[in-house]
mmCIF file of C-alpha atoms in Angstrom:
data_model
loop_
_atom_site.group_PDB
_atom_site.id
_atom_site.type_symbol
_atom_site.label_atom_id
_atom_site.label_comp_id
_atom_site.label_asym_id
_atom_site.label_seq_id
_atom_site.Cartn_x
_atom_site.Cartn_y
_atom_site.Cartn_z
ATOM 1 C CA ARG A 1 16.586 10.322 -3.349
ATOM 2 C CA ARG A 2 12.881 10.128 -2.868
ATOM 3 C CA LEU A 3 10.171 7.830 -4.143
ATOM 4 C CA ALA A 4 6.483 8.418 -3.363
ATOM 5 C CA VAL A 5 4.788 5.825 -1.042
ATOM 6 C CA GLU A 6 1.878 5.844 -3.510
ATOM 7 C CA HIS A 7 4.388 4.802 -6.347
ATOM 8 C CA VAL A 8 5.780 1.945 -4.325
ATOM 9 C CA LEU A 9 2.271 0.739 -3.299
ATOM 10 C CA GLY A 10 1.056 1.074 -6.867
ATOM 11 C CA MET A 11 3.830 -1.125 -8.134
ATOM 12 C CA LEU A 12 3.225 -3.755 -5.610
ATOM 13 C CA ALA A 13 -0.508 -3.620 -6.267
ATOM 14 C CA ALA A 14 0.202 -4.153 -10.001
ATOM 15 C CA GLY A 15 2.083 -7.344 -9.150
ATOM 16 C CA ASP A 16 5.732 -6.257 -8.937
ATOM 17 C CA THR A 17 7.768 -7.905 -6.284
ATOM 18 C CA ILE A 18 9.934 -6.279 -3.732
ATOM 19 C CA GLU A 19 12.939 -7.664 -5.692
ATOM 20 C CA THR A 20 11.658 -5.863 -8.890
ATOM 21 C CA LEU A 21 11.424 -2.581 -7.003
ATOM 22 C CA LEU A 22 14.924 -3.041 -5.642
ATOM 23 C CA GLU A 23 16.298 -3.758 -9.041
ATOM 24 C CA GLY A 24 14.559 -0.774 -10.536
ATOM 25 C CA TYR A 25 15.669 1.539 -7.722
ATOM 26 C CA PRO A 26 19.012 0.407 -6.508
ATOM 27 C CA TRP A 27 19.208 2.988 -3.819
ATOM 28 C CA LEU A 28 15.953 1.702 -2.279
ATOM 29 C CA GLU A 29 16.236 -0.841 0.540
ATOM 30 C CA ARG A 30 13.896 -3.678 1.450
ATOM 31 C CA GLU A 31 13.173 -1.938 4.746
ATOM 32 C CA ASP A 32 11.842 1.121 2.789
ATOM 33 C CA VAL A 33 9.331 -1.030 0.937
ATOM 34 C CA LEU A 34 8.255 -2.739 4.195
ATOM 35 C CA ALA A 35 7.848 0.795 5.711
ATOM 36 C CA CYS A 36 5.548 1.737 2.831
ATOM 37 C CA LEU A 37 3.446 -1.410 3.578
ATOM 38 C CA ALA A 38 3.408 -0.642 7.300
ATOM 39 C CA TYR A 39 2.314 2.988 6.499
ATOM 40 C CA ALA A 40 -0.593 1.822 4.348
ATOM 41 C CA TYR A 41 -1.592 -0.686 7.029
ATOM 42 C CA ARG A 42 -1.738 2.081 9.647
ATOM 43 C CA LEU A 43 -3.915 4.212 7.391
ATOM 44 C CA VAL A 44 -6.617 1.508 6.927
ATOM 45 C CA ALA A 45 -6.261 -0.385 10.190
ATOM 46 C CA HIS A 46 -9.189 1.356 11.866
ATOM 47 C CA GLU A 47 -11.485 1.632 8.977
ATOM 48 C CA ARG A 48 -14.631 -0.347 9.243
ATOM 49 C CA VAL A 49 -16.914 -1.149 6.362
ATOM 50 C CA GLU A 50 -20.537 -1.426 7.510
ATOM 51 C CA PRO A 51 -23.167 -2.904 5.232
ATOM 52 C CA LEU A 52 -25.748 -0.351 3.980
ATOM 53 C CA LEU A 53 -29.184 -1.764 4.612
ATOM 54 C CA VAL A 54 -31.686 -0.485 2.118
ATOM 55 C CA GLU A 55 -35.358 -1.394 2.455
ATOM 56 C CA THR A 56 -36.830 -2.607 -0.859
ATOM 57 C CA GLN A 57 -40.472 -2.267 -1.873
ATOM 58 C CA GLN A 58 -42.080 -5.429 -3.010
#
């Protein structure tokens, strides 16, 4: 069986717990959920947000 990483992350972002996911998808394992979190971390780990400086006229 398959469950999209996006779906798992969306449920966690909405406030569901890992336990809720495991109850709703009994074939899913805790390690699967943790793997989704690790994947998301790797995607954003090297992103940097730089402030945009805009000159204002006064």
